[in-house]
Amino acid sequence: MVNKVLFPGLVRPDEALRPIPDLALSWTTSDDGLRTTFKLRPGVTWHDGTPFTAADVKFTFDQILDLKSGSRLRSDFAAVDGVDVDDSLTVTFRLKAPFAPFLTLLGYNAGILPKHLLQGAPLADATDFNRKHPVGTGPFMVQDVSPGASITLVRNPRYYGTPPRLDRIVFKVVPDVNAQVAQLRAGELDLITIEPANLASVQGVPGVEVQQVPVVQHYYVGLNVARAHFRSPAVRRALAMAINREAIIKGVLRGYGDPAVGTIPVALRDFVADSLLPIPYNPDSALAMLAAAGWRRGADGVLRNAAGAPFRFELLLDKGNPTREQTALAIQQDLRKLGVDASLRTMEFAALVRDRILPGNFDAVLTWWTTPPDPDQYAFYHTGQDNNNVHWSNPVADSLLALGRATRDLPRRQAIYRAFQALELEDPPVIVLFFPREIQAVSSRLQGLPLLGIRDALRHSERFAMRAP
């Protein structure tokens, strides 16, 4: 999150999550969608006073596209064929094919790096730059780094935009949420994000305000389609019908979430198929659909197939998050009513991802995706993509996802993603549980915080201010 403040991109998201100028003043795209030329903001300098130029933009994306750099952004910009410097303040991106999410991705994580400090050596070897002395062009710059404890940023007097209103921002590392709440209540922190289970500890506290913002996330149960139990779309739809997701939103989330039609979050309101109804909660219909798929409930209440094997699977989730743990328990209880035995197993998040999700070694997993503010979900649900951990494959969905990322016309794009969501109702790639709202507990002294998730709000940190006591 600190990088969001230190390293602006060419664009940044506005409060509707649409890209607006940042280091770029303007841009034009060729009629065939294969070239986008950016006019850069003049007079910008790095924190050390060196002028920012188009060469820095080219350097940054040359690193991203270089396989040897190991950049995690490489897949985001796989459509970029190359970057050309037209003059010191003009740069052109060449694309291999039209790519509609391009501008959005530029404002998501693609902060521009200083060529004069990083050229000539692998980025991974720039330890001093990465851990102690990062130099960006953002409204604040690093004053002090205390590893594992805090990072202190101070106002950048050379900032190109509206002068920052704060003198400094301190990011503190406080792993325990109860300690975060205690520090907020004591006035030692001004902004934290909390889980619904923590609401009672901040609601009604003098000097603390609670606000909620939609974020581009979907929480889901991923059913491994490579496993025979979950191969049938009818079985996946039936299991979705067996889970009372409205009750989870009301009970576990305390209402701080939205129901889902498909995998495109309500935060992307231009693309949500709001004319479609979510898969309903209907255990009776779920049972009938499972019977048609060969799973029948016996006198002992257990659902079995024709060979007598019980419908049993393991549901994995990460350890220590009360929202996900309570949600998993609710799912387990709902499925048990149907005769399905879902055993829960919690794991440390890193081990869960490394040992089970990435190798495909799981039956089902309760997890989430945080995606860029664009409806493009090609990387997550197109056949064979690295992030398609559930191994879902639907030829019509593949065509829609490929067409959606290549289509720049907004009405046509909206129609494509609405068709995709309609398809998801009949052949669910995952069981989307809800779209969470980020709950921010904020000191009433803090002003200027845009109504965005914290990661995007930090792109506007120059607007933050503290009200006088």
Coordinates of C-alpha atoms in Angstrom, one line a residue:
M1 CA 0.0 0.0 0.0
V2 CA 2.9 2.3 0.6
N3 CA 3.9 2.1 -3.0
K4 CA 0.5 3.5 -4.0
V5 CA 1.6 6.8 -2.3
L6 CA 5.2 6.7 -3.5
F7 CA 4.9 5.6 -7.1
P8 CA 2.1 7.2 -9.2
G9 CA 1.2 5.7 -12.5
L10 CA 0.3 7.3 -15.8
V11 CA -3.3 7.3 -14.7
R12 CA -5.2 6.6 -11.4
P13 CA -8.8 5.7 -10.6
D14 CA -11.4 8.3 -9.8
E15 CA -14.2 7.6 -7.3
A16 CA -16.2 5.7 -10.0
L17 CA -13.0 3.6 -10.6
R18 CA -12.5 5.1 -14.1
P19 CA -9.0 6.0 -15.1
I20 CA -8.1 9.7 -15.0
P21 CA -4.8 11.5 -15.7
D22 CA -2.0 11.3 -13.3
L23 CA 1.6 11.4 -14.6
A24 CA 0.0 11.5 -18.1
L25 CA -1.9 14.6 -19.0
S26 CA -3.7 13.1 -21.9
W27 CA -3.7 10.1 -24.3
T28 CA -4.9 9.1 -27.7
T29 CA -5.5 5.6 -29.1
S30 CA -5.3 4.7 -32.8
D31 CA -8.5 3.6 -34.5
D32 CA -7.3 -0.1 -34.6
G33 CA -6.6 0.0 -30.9
L34 CA -3.0 -1.1 -31.3
R35 CA -1.2 2.2 -30.3
T36 CA -1.8 4.5 -27.4
T37 CA 0.3 7.6 -27.1
F38 CA 0.6 9.5 -23.8
K39 CA 1.5 13.1 -23.3
L40 CA 3.3 13.3 -20.0
R41 CA 3.0 16.0 -17.4
P42 CA 5.9 18.6 -17.7
G43 CA 7.9 19.7 -14.7
V44 CA 7.6 16.5 -12.7
T45 CA 10.7 15.5 -10.7
W46 CA 11.6 12.4 -8.7
H47 CA 12.0 12.8 -5.0
D48 CA 15.7 13.3 -5.4
G49 CA 15.1 16.2 -7.8
T50 CA 16.0 14.4 -11.1
P51 CA 13.5 15.2 -13.9
F52 CA 10.9 12.6 -14.8
T53 CA 10.8 11.8 -18.5
A54 CA 9.4 9.3 -21.0
A55 CA 12.6 7.3 -20.6
D56 CA 11.4 6.4 -17.1
V57 CA 8.1 5.1 -18.5
K58 CA 9.9 2.9 -21.1
F59 CA 12.3 1.6 -18.5
T60 CA 9.5 0.6 -16.2
F61 CA 7.6 -1.4 -18.8
D62 CA 10.8 -2.9 -20.3
Q63 CA 11.4 -4.3 -16.8
I64 CA 7.8 -5.5 -16.5
L65 CA 7.9 -7.3 -19.9
D66 CA 11.3 -8.8 -19.3
L67 CA 10.8 -12.4 -18.3
K68 CA 14.1 -12.4 -16.3
S69 CA 12.8 -9.6 -14.1
G70 CA 10.2 -11.9 -12.5
S71 CA 7.7 -9.0 -12.4
R72 CA 4.3 -10.0 -11.1
L73 CA 2.8 -7.5 -13.5
R74 CA 4.0 -9.2 -16.6
S75 CA 0.7 -11.1 -17.2
D76 CA -1.3 -7.9 -16.8
F77 CA 0.6 -6.4 -19.7
A78 CA 1.2 -9.4 -21.8
A79 CA -0.7 -7.6 -24.6
V80 CA 2.0 -4.9 -24.8
D81 CA 4.5 -5.5 -27.6
G82 CA 6.8 -2.6 -26.8
V83 CA 7.1 1.0 -25.6
D84 CA 8.6 3.8 -27.7
V85 CA 9.9 7.2 -26.6
D86 CA 8.7 9.8 -29.0
D87 CA 10.2 12.7 -27.2
S88 CA 11.1 13.5 -23.6
L89 CA 7.4 14.0 -22.7
T90 CA 5.7 11.6 -25.2
V91 CA 5.6 7.9 -25.1
T92 CA 3.7 5.3 -27.2
F93 CA 2.7 1.8 -26.2
R94 CA 2.4 -0.7 -29.0
L95 CA -0.1 -3.5 -28.4
K96 CA -0.2 -7.0 -30.0
A97 CA -4.0 -6.8 -30.1
P98 CA -6.7 -4.4 -28.9
F99 CA -6.9 -4.7 -25.1
A100 CA -9.7 -2.8 -23.4
P101 CA -8.5 -3.1 -19.8
F102 CA -5.2 -1.4 -20.7
L103 CA -5.8 2.0 -19.2
T104 CA -7.4 0.6 -16.1
L105 CA -4.4 -1.7 -15.5
L106 CA -2.0 1.3 -15.9
G107 CA -3.7 2.9 -12.9
Y108 CA -3.9 -0.3 -10.8
N109 CA -0.4 -1.3 -9.7
A110 CA 1.9 0.0 -12.5
G111 CA 3.8 2.8 -10.7
I112 CA 6.6 4.3 -12.7
L113 CA 10.2 3.6 -11.6
P114 CA 13.3 5.9 -11.8
K115 CA 15.6 4.7 -14.6
H116 CA 18.5 6.8 -13.3
L117 CA 18.6 4.8 -10.0
L118 CA 17.7 1.3 -11.2
Q119 CA 19.1 0.8 -14.7
G120 CA 22.0 -1.7 -15.2
A121 CA 21.0 -4.3 -12.5
P122 CA 18.1 -6.6 -11.9
L123 CA 15.3 -5.0 -9.9
A124 CA 15.3 -7.9 -7.4
D125 CA 18.9 -6.9 -6.5
A126 CA 18.0 -3.3 -5.7
T127 CA 17.6 -4.2 -2.0
D128 CA 18.5 -0.7 -0.6
F129 CA 16.1 1.0 -3.0
N130 CA 13.3 -1.5 -2.3
R131 CA 13.6 -1.7 1.5
K132 CA 15.1 1.6 2.7
H133 CA 15.3 4.3 0.1
P134 CA 12.6 4.1 -2.5
V135 CA 12.4 7.2 -4.7
G136 CA 9.2 8.0 -6.5
T137 CA 7.3 11.0 -7.8
G138 CA 4.4 10.8 -5.4
P139 CA 3.0 13.4 -2.9
F140 CA 5.0 11.9 0.0
M141 CA 8.5 10.5 0.2
V142 CA 10.2 8.2 2.7
Q143 CA 11.8 9.7 5.8
D144 CA 12.3 6.6 7.9
V145 CA 11.9 2.8 7.7
S146 CA 11.7 0.7 10.9
P147 CA 11.6 -2.9 9.6
G148 CA 8.6 -4.8 10.9
A149 CA 7.3 -1.7 12.7
S150 CA 6.6 1.4 10.6
I151 CA 7.4 3.5 7.6
T152 CA 7.3 7.3 7.9
L153 CA 6.6 9.4 4.8
V154 CA 6.9 13.2 4.7
R155 CA 5.4 15.7 2.3
N156 CA 7.1 16.0 -1.1
P157 CA 7.8 19.7 -1.7
R158 CA 8.3 19.1 -5.4
Y159 CA 5.0 17.2 -5.9
Y160 CA 3.5 18.1 -9.3
G161 CA -0.2 18.0 -8.3
T162 CA -2.2 19.8 -5.6
P163 CA 0.2 20.3 -2.7
P164 CA -0.3 17.6 0.0
R165 CA -2.3 18.8 3.0
L166 CA -0.6 16.5 5.5
D167 CA 3.0 17.0 6.8
R168 CA 3.5 13.2 7.1
I169 CA 1.9 9.8 6.9
V170 CA 3.0 6.9 9.2
F171 CA 2.2 3.3 8.1
K172 CA 2.3 1.1 11.2
V173 CA 2.6 -2.7 11.2
V174 CA 0.1 -3.9 13.7
P175 CA -0.8 -7.5 12.9
D176 CA -3.4 -8.0 15.6
V177 CA -6.8 -6.4 14.7
N178 CA -7.7 -6.0 18.4
A179 CA -4.5 -4.0 18.9
Q180 CA -5.4 -2.0 15.8
V181 CA -8.8 -1.2 17.3
A182 CA -7.3 -0.3 20.7
Q183 CA -4.8 2.1 19.0
L184 CA -7.6 3.7 16.9
R185 CA -9.7 4.3 20.1
A186 CA -6.6 5.7 21.8
G187 CA -5.9 8.1 18.9
E188 CA -2.7 6.4 18.0
L189 CA -4.1 5.4 14.6
D190 CA -6.4 7.3 12.3
L191 CA -7.5 4.7 9.8
I192 CA -7.9 0.9 9.9
T193 CA -10.0 -1.6 8.0
I194 CA -11.9 -4.1 10.0
E195 CA -13.9 -7.3 9.7
P196 CA -17.7 -7.3 10.5
A197 CA -16.9 -9.2 13.8
N198 CA -15.0 -6.1 15.0
L199 CA -17.8 -3.6 14.4
A200 CA -19.0 -3.6 18.0
S201 CA -15.7 -2.5 19.2
V202 CA -15.7 0.8 17.1
Q203 CA -19.4 1.6 16.7
G204 CA -20.5 4.5 18.9
V205 CA -17.0 5.3 20.0
P206 CA -16.5 9.1 20.3
G207 CA -14.1 10.4 17.6
V208 CA -14.4 7.2 15.4
E209 CA -16.5 7.0 12.3
V210 CA -17.4 3.8 10.4
Q211 CA -17.8 3.9 6.7
Q212 CA -18.2 1.2 4.1
V213 CA -17.2 1.2 0.4
P214 CA -17.7 -1.4 -2.3
V215 CA -14.5 -3.0 -3.4
V216 CA -13.6 -5.1 -6.5
Q217 CA -13.6 -8.4 -4.8
H218 CA -15.7 -11.6 -4.9
Y219 CA -15.7 -14.2 -2.1
Y220 CA -16.4 -17.6 -3.3
V221 CA -16.3 -21.4 -2.8
G222 CA -14.1 -22.8 -5.5
L223 CA -15.1 -26.3 -6.4
N224 CA -12.3 -28.2 -8.1
V225 CA -13.9 -29.2 -11.4
A226 CA -11.2 -31.7 -12.0
R227 CA -12.8 -33.8 -9.2
A228 CA -15.7 -36.0 -10.4
H229 CA -18.1 -34.7 -7.7
F230 CA -18.0 -31.2 -9.2
R231 CA -17.8 -31.8 -12.9
S232 CA -21.5 -31.4 -13.6
P233 CA -22.7 -27.7 -13.9
A234 CA -26.0 -28.9 -12.4
V235 CA -24.3 -30.2 -9.2
R236 CA -22.4 -26.9 -8.8
R237 CA -25.7 -24.9 -9.3
A238 CA -27.5 -27.2 -6.8
L239 CA -24.8 -26.7 -4.2
A240 CA -25.1 -22.9 -4.7
M241 CA -28.9 -23.3 -4.2
A242 CA -28.3 -25.1 -0.9
I243 CA -26.2 -22.3 0.6
N244 CA -28.2 -19.5 2.2
R245 CA -26.0 -16.6 1.1
E246 CA -28.5 -13.9 2.1
A247 CA -28.3 -15.3 5.7
I248 CA -24.5 -15.1 5.5
I249 CA -24.6 -11.5 4.4
K250 CA -27.1 -10.6 7.1
G251 CA -25.5 -12.7 9.9
V252 CA -21.8 -13.0 9.3
L253 CA -21.3 -9.7 7.4
R254 CA -23.8 -7.8 9.5
G255 CA -25.2 -6.5 6.2
Y256 CA -21.8 -5.2 5.0
G257 CA -21.9 -7.1 1.7
D258 CA -23.9 -7.4 -1.5
P259 CA -25.5 -10.5 -3.1
A260 CA -24.0 -11.8 -6.3
V261 CA -25.4 -12.8 -9.7
G262 CA -22.0 -13.8 -11.1
T263 CA -18.3 -13.0 -10.6
I264 CA -18.4 -9.4 -11.6
P265 CA -18.6 -7.3 -8.4
V266 CA -21.2 -4.6 -7.9
A267 CA -18.4 -2.0 -7.6
L268 CA -18.2 -2.3 -11.4
R269 CA -21.7 -1.0 -11.7
D270 CA -21.5 -0.3 -15.5
F271 CA -21.0 -4.0 -16.1
V272 CA -23.2 -5.7 -13.6
A273 CA -26.2 -7.6 -15.0
D274 CA -28.7 -6.1 -12.5
S275 CA -31.6 -7.4 -14.5
L276 CA -30.7 -11.0 -13.6
L277 CA -31.6 -12.6 -10.4
P278 CA -29.0 -14.5 -8.3
I279 CA -29.2 -18.3 -7.9
P280 CA -32.0 -18.6 -5.3
Y281 CA -31.7 -20.3 -1.9
N282 CA -33.9 -23.4 -2.4
P283 CA -32.8 -26.6 -0.7
D284 CA -35.7 -28.6 -2.1
S285 CA -34.8 -27.7 -5.7
A286 CA -31.2 -28.4 -4.9
L287 CA -32.1 -31.8 -3.7
A288 CA -34.1 -32.5 -6.8
M289 CA -31.3 -31.4 -9.1
L290 CA -28.8 -33.6 -7.2
A291 CA -31.1 -36.5 -7.5
A292 CA -31.3 -36.0 -11.3
A293 CA -27.5 -35.9 -11.3
G294 CA -27.4 -39.3 -9.5
W295 CA -27.1 -38.3 -5.9
R296 CA -30.0 -39.5 -3.7
R297 CA -30.6 -39.1 0.0
G298 CA -31.1 -42.3 2.0
A299 CA -33.0 -43.0 5.2
D300 CA -29.9 -42.0 7.2
G301 CA -30.1 -38.5 5.6
V302 CA -26.8 -39.0 3.7
L303 CA -26.6 -38.2 0.0
R304 CA -25.1 -41.1 -1.9
N305 CA -24.4 -41.9 -5.6
A306 CA -25.4 -45.1 -7.4
A307 CA -22.3 -46.9 -6.0
G308 CA -23.3 -46.0 -2.4
A309 CA -20.5 -43.5 -1.9
P310 CA -21.4 -40.6 0.3
F311 CA -21.2 -37.0 -1.1
R312 CA -18.2 -35.9 1.0
F313 CA -15.5 -33.4 0.4
E314 CA -13.0 -31.2 2.2
L315 CA -13.5 -27.4 2.3
L316 CA -10.2 -25.5 2.8
L317 CA -9.9 -22.0 4.1
D318 CA -7.2 -19.8 5.6
K319 CA -6.7 -19.6 9.4
G320 CA -7.6 -16.6 11.6
N321 CA -10.1 -14.6 9.6
P322 CA -13.4 -14.6 11.6
T323 CA -15.5 -13.7 8.5
R324 CA -14.3 -16.6 6.5
E325 CA -14.3 -19.0 9.4
Q326 CA -18.0 -18.1 10.3
T327 CA -19.0 -18.3 6.6
A328 CA -17.4 -21.8 6.3
L329 CA -19.4 -23.0 9.3
A330 CA -22.6 -21.7 7.8
I331 CA -21.9 -23.4 4.5
Q332 CA -21.1 -26.7 6.3
Q333 CA -24.4 -26.5 8.2
D334 CA -26.4 -25.7 5.1
L335 CA -24.9 -28.6 3.1
R336 CA -25.4 -31.0 6.0
K337 CA -29.1 -30.4 5.9
L338 CA -28.9 -31.7 2.3
G339 CA -26.9 -34.8 3.3
V340 CA -23.6 -33.5 2.0
D341 CA -20.6 -33.9 4.4
A342 CA -18.2 -30.9 4.0
S343 CA -15.3 -31.2 6.4
L344 CA -13.5 -28.0 7.2
R345 CA -9.8 -27.6 7.3
T346 CA -8.0 -24.3 8.1
M347 CA -4.4 -23.6 7.0
E348 CA -2.0 -20.7 7.1
F349 CA -2.7 -18.6 4.1
A350 CA 0.7 -19.0 2.4
A351 CA 0.7 -22.8 2.8
L352 CA -2.9 -23.0 1.6
V353 CA -2.0 -21.2 -1.6
R354 CA 1.4 -22.8 -2.1
D355 CA 0.6 -26.4 -1.2
R356 CA -3.0 -26.8 -2.1
I357 CA -4.5 -24.2 -4.4
L358 CA -1.7 -23.7 -6.9
P359 CA -1.0 -27.4 -7.4
G360 CA -4.7 -28.1 -7.7
N361 CA -4.6 -30.3 -4.6
F362 CA -8.0 -29.6 -3.1
D363 CA -11.7 -30.5 -3.3
A364 CA -13.1 -27.1 -2.5
V365 CA -11.7 -23.9 -1.1
L366 CA -13.3 -20.8 0.5
T367 CA -11.3 -17.8 -0.7
W368 CA -11.5 -14.6 -2.7
W369 CA -10.2 -12.6 -5.6
T370 CA -9.3 -9.0 -5.6
T371 CA -9.3 -7.9 -9.2
P372 CA -8.5 -4.7 -11.1
P373 CA -11.4 -2.3 -11.5
D374 CA -12.4 -3.8 -14.9
P375 CA -14.8 -6.6 -15.8
D376 CA -12.0 -8.5 -17.6
Q377 CA -11.8 -11.9 -15.9
Y378 CA -9.9 -13.8 -18.6
A379 CA -7.0 -14.6 -16.3
F380 CA -9.3 -16.2 -13.8
Y381 CA -12.0 -18.1 -15.7
H382 CA -10.7 -18.6 -19.3
T383 CA -9.7 -22.2 -19.9
G384 CA -6.1 -23.0 -19.0
Q385 CA -5.2 -19.7 -17.4
D386 CA -2.8 -19.8 -14.4
N387 CA -5.4 -18.2 -12.0
N388 CA -8.2 -20.6 -13.1
N389 CA -7.4 -22.7 -10.1
V390 CA -10.8 -24.5 -10.2
H391 CA -10.1 -25.8 -13.8
W392 CA -13.4 -24.5 -15.1
S393 CA -13.8 -24.7 -18.8
N394 CA -16.7 -23.4 -20.9
P395 CA -16.2 -22.7 -24.7
V396 CA -18.9 -20.0 -24.8
A397 CA -17.4 -18.3 -21.7
D398 CA -14.0 -18.5 -23.3
S399 CA -15.3 -16.7 -26.4
L400 CA -17.0 -14.0 -24.4
L401 CA -14.0 -13.4 -22.1
A402 CA -11.7 -13.1 -25.2
L403 CA -14.2 -10.8 -26.9
G404 CA -14.7 -8.7 -23.8
R405 CA -11.1 -7.8 -23.4
A406 CA -10.7 -7.0 -27.1
T407 CA -13.8 -4.7 -27.3
R408 CA -13.4 -1.0 -26.6
D409 CA -16.9 0.1 -27.4
L410 CA -18.6 0.5 -24.0
P411 CA -22.2 -0.6 -24.9
R412 CA -20.9 -3.7 -26.7
R413 CA -18.6 -4.5 -23.8
Q414 CA -21.4 -4.2 -21.4
A415 CA -23.5 -6.6 -23.4
I416 CA -20.7 -9.2 -23.5
Y417 CA -20.2 -9.2 -19.8
R418 CA -23.9 -9.4 -19.1
A419 CA -24.0 -12.4 -21.3
F420 CA -21.1 -13.9 -19.4
Q421 CA -23.0 -13.4 -16.1
A422 CA -26.1 -15.1 -17.5
L423 CA -24.0 -18.0 -18.5
E424 CA -22.5 -18.2 -15.0
L425 CA -26.0 -18.8 -13.6
E426 CA -26.3 -22.0 -15.5
D427 CA -22.7 -23.2 -15.4
P428 CA -21.2 -21.6 -12.2
P429 CA -17.4 -21.5 -12.4
V430 CA -17.4 -21.0 -8.6
I431 CA -20.1 -20.4 -6.0
V432 CA -19.9 -16.7 -5.4
L433 CA -21.0 -16.0 -1.8
F434 CA -21.0 -12.3 -1.7
F435 CA -19.3 -9.1 -2.7
P436 CA -17.9 -7.6 0.5
R437 CA -17.8 -3.9 1.4
E438 CA -14.6 -2.7 2.9
I439 CA -15.3 -1.4 6.4
Q440 CA -13.1 1.5 7.3
A441 CA -12.9 2.7 10.9
V442 CA -11.7 6.3 10.7
S443 CA -10.7 9.0 13.2
S444 CA -13.2 11.9 12.8
R445 CA -10.1 14.1 12.6
L446 CA -9.1 12.6 9.2
Q447 CA -10.6 14.5 6.3
G448 CA -10.4 14.2 2.5
L449 CA -10.6 10.4 2.3
P450 CA -12.3 9.5 -1.0
L451 CA -15.0 6.8 -0.9
L452 CA -12.8 4.1 -2.3
G453 CA -11.2 1.0 -1.0
I454 CA -8.1 1.9 0.9
R455 CA -5.7 0.7 -1.9
D456 CA -7.3 3.1 -4.4
A457 CA -7.9 5.8 -1.8
L458 CA -4.1 6.0 -1.2
R459 CA -3.7 7.1 -4.9
H460 CA -5.3 10.4 -3.7
S461 CA -3.3 10.8 -0.5
E462 CA -2.5 14.5 -1.2
R463 CA -6.2 15.2 -0.4
F464 CA -5.9 13.7 3.2
A465 CA -6.0 16.3 6.0
M466 CA -6.3 16.4 9.8
R467 CA -9.0 18.6 11.3
A468 CA -7.8 20.9 14.0
P469 CA -8.8 19.8 17.5

